[in-house]
C-alpha cells in the first residue's frame, strides 16, 4: 500500500509483492517511470517498455553543447506535491531551485505584464469595467466551489463572469495557448484547476527547475528501477496486448516477440492502446475506453538567443498573423549553467496531429515561426539567433469536453491485472509531471491492494477470470 505522507507528498510503500509478480509497464514517460519505480520498490519484477530510444516522454531532452535541454519547456510549481515527494525520496530535493516568475500578454504589439491587480488595472485593451470584471472573476475563481464546473464550458462560464468582450480579448487567448483552435468545449473545471494551480491561491507566481534539467530526474528514476531489479527496454513499442489461454497478459513488441506477465500498467497514450487491444481477447475491455477521446498535439520550436526578449516566463501572443500562441522564455527561470549560457526561448503551438503543420519540414516551420517572432519583437535580428530546433508530438493534452469527469478512462480495466495511468485520466488535475506522478501512485496503490486481497483470498483470482470473460 502506498500512502501520501500528510502534507509532504512523499510516498510510503507498505505493501509487498515478494518475488512472485511479473509486471509490465507500457510507456517510459514520467507516469511509467514512477509506476515502475514504486512497483520495483515494492518487490515486483518490473519490465518497462518504451517505444522510443529515450525515456522521459514529453519531458525528454536533447543534448545542446555541454547541457541537456528539454524538447518542451518544463518547470515545477511549489504545489506539485506528488512530484516533489518522489524527488525528495530520490534525494533530489536539494537540487531544485525556485524563482519568482511572471506572465505577460502581447496585444497589438504592446507587451503588458499581468501579474498584479495594478497591472490588470493598467491593461488598456479592455475598458475599466471589463478589467474590474476580470479581476473579480479571478477572485471568484479562487474561492468558488468547483461543483458543476465540469458541465459548463470555459467559454460560457468565463463569458458570464467577465463579459463577452473581456472573454474574447483576455481569456480566449489563454485557452488557445493550451488547446489551439480546439478550446471551445473545454469544461470550466479544467480552467478552475489550472488557475488555482498556477496562481497558488493568490500567492506570487513562483516556479522551480532542477540543476541538470529533467534528464536528471529521468536518469535517477531509471537507475533506481534497475537497482531494484527492474528491466527497461528501449525501442520496444508495444504493438499488441492480449490474454493467453490461461488468462495471463501477453505483451507483443513484434509479431514474433512477446512476453507473458501477471499484470500490466499502460501509461502510453490510450489511442495506441486501443489499437493494441483491438483484435484479440481484450477487444471488449478496450471498448470500456471512450472512443470519442481525442488529444491535442504540439509543434514547438526552441531558439537559442544571444539576448533575452522579455522578463516574463510566459508571454501569451494570440494574433492571426502569428503562427504560434505564446513564448516561453525559460531563461527567466533557468540558471545559465543549465542553458550553456544562451537565452532559451520556446515558441509554443498546440495543434492537432491532422493539421498540415505536422507534415511541414523543420525549415518551413522555423521560417514561419521566426517571421512571427520578429513581428512580435521587431528589433530581433537574425544574428541574435544562435541555434533553432523544432520538436513535435501528436499526443499531448486530452481535448476535454463537458462531462469529461464521467467519461475519463478508468484506472482499473481488469482488477488485479490490467491498469491504466495515462494523461487522459489526470483530469481535473492539470496534465503535468505532478499530475502523472500522482496518478501513477494512485494506480500502483490500487494494484497493490488488489494483490493483497488475492493473497488473503485466492478465490478473488477466480473472480478476475470471470470478469475477463464477460
Ligand atoms: C509543450 C509542453 C510543455 C509542458 N510543460 C510542462 C511543465 O512545465 N511542467 C509539467 O509538469 N508538465 C509539463 N508538460 C506536460 C508533461 O510533459 C506531461 O503531462 C507528462 O510528461 C505526461 O507524462 P506521461 O508519462 O503520462 O506521458 P508521456 O510523456 O506522453 O509518455 C508516454 C510514453 O509512452 C511511450 N509510448 C507511446 N506508445 C507506446 C507503445 N505502443 N509502447 C511503448 N511505449 C509507448 C512514448 O514514447 C512516451 O515515452 C508539458 C508538455 C508539453 C508538450
mmCIF file of C-alpha atoms and ligand atoms in Angstrom, residues 26-32 49-52 54-59 72-76 80 83 178 197 214 236-239 267-269 272 298 300 313 348 350 393 395-397 421-423 430-434 436, ligand 1:
data_model
loop_
_atom_site.group_PDB
_atom_site.id
_atom_site.type_symbol
_atom_site.label_atom_id
_atom_site.label_comp_id
_atom_site.label_asym_id
_atom_site.label_seq_id
_atom_site.Cartn_x
_atom_site.Cartn_y
_atom_site.Cartn_z
ATOM 1 C CA UNK A 26 3.964 0.256 -21.094
ATOM 2 C CA UNK A 27 5.496 3.700 -21.712
ATOM 3 C CA UNK A 28 8.643 5.231 -20.256
ATOM 4 C CA UNK A 29 7.388 8.782 -19.626
ATOM 5 C CA UNK A 30 7.113 10.133 -16.089
ATOM 6 C CA UNK A 31 3.969 8.133 -15.433
ATOM 7 C CA UNK A 32 5.626 4.858 -16.488
ATOM 8 C CA UNK A 49 8.536 -0.977 -22.484
ATOM 9 C CA UNK A 50 9.383 2.344 -24.130
ATOM 10 C CA UNK A 51 8.677 2.808 -27.830
ATOM 11 C CA UNK A 52 11.359 5.435 -28.496
ATOM 12 C CA UNK A 54 14.788 7.646 -24.838
ATOM 13 C CA UNK A 55 12.979 7.690 -21.527
ATOM 14 C CA UNK A 56 11.062 10.755 -20.312
ATOM 15 C CA UNK A 57 8.159 11.005 -22.793
ATOM 16 C CA UNK A 58 7.087 14.621 -23.255
ATOM 17 C CA UNK A 59 9.684 15.669 -20.661
ATOM 18 C CA UNK A 72 9.374 21.050 -24.485
ATOM 19 C CA UNK A 73 9.804 23.670 -21.733
ATOM 20 C CA UNK A 74 9.231 22.184 -18.274
ATOM 21 C CA UNK A 75 9.094 23.623 -14.798
ATOM 22 C CA UNK A 76 7.625 22.743 -11.390
ATOM 23 C CA UNK A 80 3.451 19.895 -7.130
ATOM 24 C CA UNK A 83 6.357 15.050 -7.858
ATOM 25 C CA UNK A 178 -3.200 25.365 -24.435
ATOM 26 C CA UNK A 197 -2.539 25.663 -9.510
ATOM 27 C CA UNK A 214 14.674 16.983 -16.225
ATOM 28 C CA UNK A 236 10.287 -1.575 -27.672
ATOM 29 C CA UNK A 237 6.879 -0.324 -28.851
ATOM 30 C CA UNK A 238 4.035 -2.480 -27.577
ATOM 31 C CA UNK A 239 2.018 -3.345 -30.647
ATOM 32 C CA UNK A 267 0.872 4.682 -19.402
ATOM 33 C CA UNK A 268 1.301 5.240 -23.168
ATOM 34 C CA UNK A 269 -1.319 7.352 -24.981
ATOM 35 C CA UNK A 272 -2.255 3.479 -29.336
ATOM 36 C CA UNK A 298 2.130 20.267 -30.337
ATOM 37 C CA UNK A 300 7.099 23.749 -30.913
ATOM 38 C CA UNK A 313 8.494 33.369 -18.169
ATOM 39 C CA UNK A 348 4.566 27.028 -28.356
ATOM 40 C CA UNK A 350 -0.780 23.484 -29.758
ATOM 41 C CA UNK A 393 4.370 15.445 -30.505
ATOM 42 C CA UNK A 395 -0.435 13.269 -28.219
ATOM 43 C CA UNK A 396 -0.105 15.948 -25.571
ATOM 44 C CA UNK A 397 -3.287 17.231 -23.991
ATOM 45 C CA UNK A 421 -2.262 5.511 -15.785
ATOM 46 C CA UNK A 422 -2.415 7.811 -18.793
ATOM 47 C CA UNK A 423 -2.597 11.526 -19.439
ATOM 48 C CA UNK A 430 -3.630 19.706 -14.886
ATOM 49 C CA UNK A 431 -1.574 17.415 -17.117
ATOM 50 C CA UNK A 432 1.923 17.739 -15.746
ATOM 51 C CA UNK A 433 4.686 15.685 -14.204
ATOM 52 C CA UNK A 434 2.985 16.227 -10.883
ATOM 53 C CA UNK A 436 1.252 12.000 -13.803
HETATM 54 C C1 LIG B 1 4.963 21.906 -24.626
HETATM 55 C C2 LIG B 1 4.765 21.217 -23.317
HETATM 56 C C3 LIG B 1 5.069 21.863 -22.143
HETATM 57 C C4 LIG B 1 4.876 21.248 -20.915
HETATM 58 N N1 LIG B 1 5.232 21.899 -19.782
HETATM 59 C C5 LIG B 1 5.145 21.264 -18.601
HETATM 60 C C6 LIG B 1 5.635 21.866 -17.426
HETATM 61 O O1 LIG B 1 6.141 22.992 -17.436
HETATM 62 N N2 LIG B 1 5.532 21.175 -16.253
HETATM 63 C C7 LIG B 1 4.980 19.922 -16.194
HETATM 64 O O2 LIG B 1 4.954 19.322 -15.111
HETATM 65 N N3 LIG B 1 4.487 19.330 -17.310
HETATM 66 C C8 LIG B 1 4.557 19.960 -18.495
HETATM 67 N N4 LIG B 1 4.087 19.359 -19.627
HETATM 68 C C9 LIG B 1 3.233 18.156 -19.516
HETATM 69 C C10 LIG B 1 4.031 16.890 -19.225
HETATM 70 O O3 LIG B 1 5.121 16.781 -20.089
HETATM 71 C C11 LIG B 1 3.128 15.684 -19.394
HETATM 72 O O4 LIG B 1 1.944 15.867 -18.646
HETATM 73 C C12 LIG B 1 3.812 14.411 -18.911
HETATM 74 O O5 LIG B 1 5.084 14.303 -19.469
HETATM 75 C C13 LIG B 1 2.975 13.201 -19.293
HETATM 76 O O6 LIG B 1 3.689 12.056 -18.903
HETATM 77 P P1 LIG B 1 3.180 10.596 -19.271
HETATM 78 O O7 LIG B 1 4.199 9.647 -18.804
HETATM 79 O O8 LIG B 1 1.797 10.434 -18.773
HETATM 80 O O9 LIG B 1 3.049 10.583 -20.862
HETATM 81 P P2 LIG B 1 4.157 10.796 -21.962
HETATM 82 O O10 LIG B 1 5.179 11.749 -21.518
HETATM 83 O O11 LIG B 1 3.407 11.067 -23.230
HETATM 84 O O12 LIG B 1 4.870 9.381 -22.065
HETATM 85 C C14 LIG B 1 4.313 8.303 -22.761
HETATM 86 C C15 LIG B 1 5.456 7.404 -23.215
HETATM 87 O O13 LIG B 1 4.901 6.240 -23.844
HETATM 88 C C16 LIG B 1 5.693 5.932 -24.968
HETATM 89 N N5 LIG B 1 4.866 5.121 -25.875
HETATM 90 C C17 LIG B 1 3.906 5.526 -26.747
HETATM 91 N N6 LIG B 1 3.361 4.472 -27.371
HETATM 92 C C18 LIG B 1 3.986 3.372 -26.878
HETATM 93 C C19 LIG B 1 3.875 1.969 -27.140
HETATM 94 N N7 LIG B 1 2.983 1.489 -28.018
HETATM 95 N N8 LIG B 1 4.684 1.117 -26.465
HETATM 96 C C20 LIG B 1 5.595 1.581 -25.557
HETATM 97 N N9 LIG B 1 5.746 2.899 -25.289
HETATM 98 C C21 LIG B 1 4.945 3.774 -25.929
HETATM 99 C C22 LIG B 1 6.076 7.284 -25.526
HETATM 100 O O14 LIG B 1 7.204 7.175 -26.389
HETATM 101 C C23 LIG B 1 6.364 8.060 -24.248
HETATM 102 O O15 LIG B 1 7.704 7.939 -23.841
HETATM 103 C C24 LIG B 1 4.320 19.951 -20.872
HETATM 104 C C25 LIG B 1 4.034 19.278 -22.065
HETATM 105 C C26 LIG B 1 4.269 19.896 -23.276
HETATM 106 C C27 LIG B 1 4.002 19.153 -24.547
#
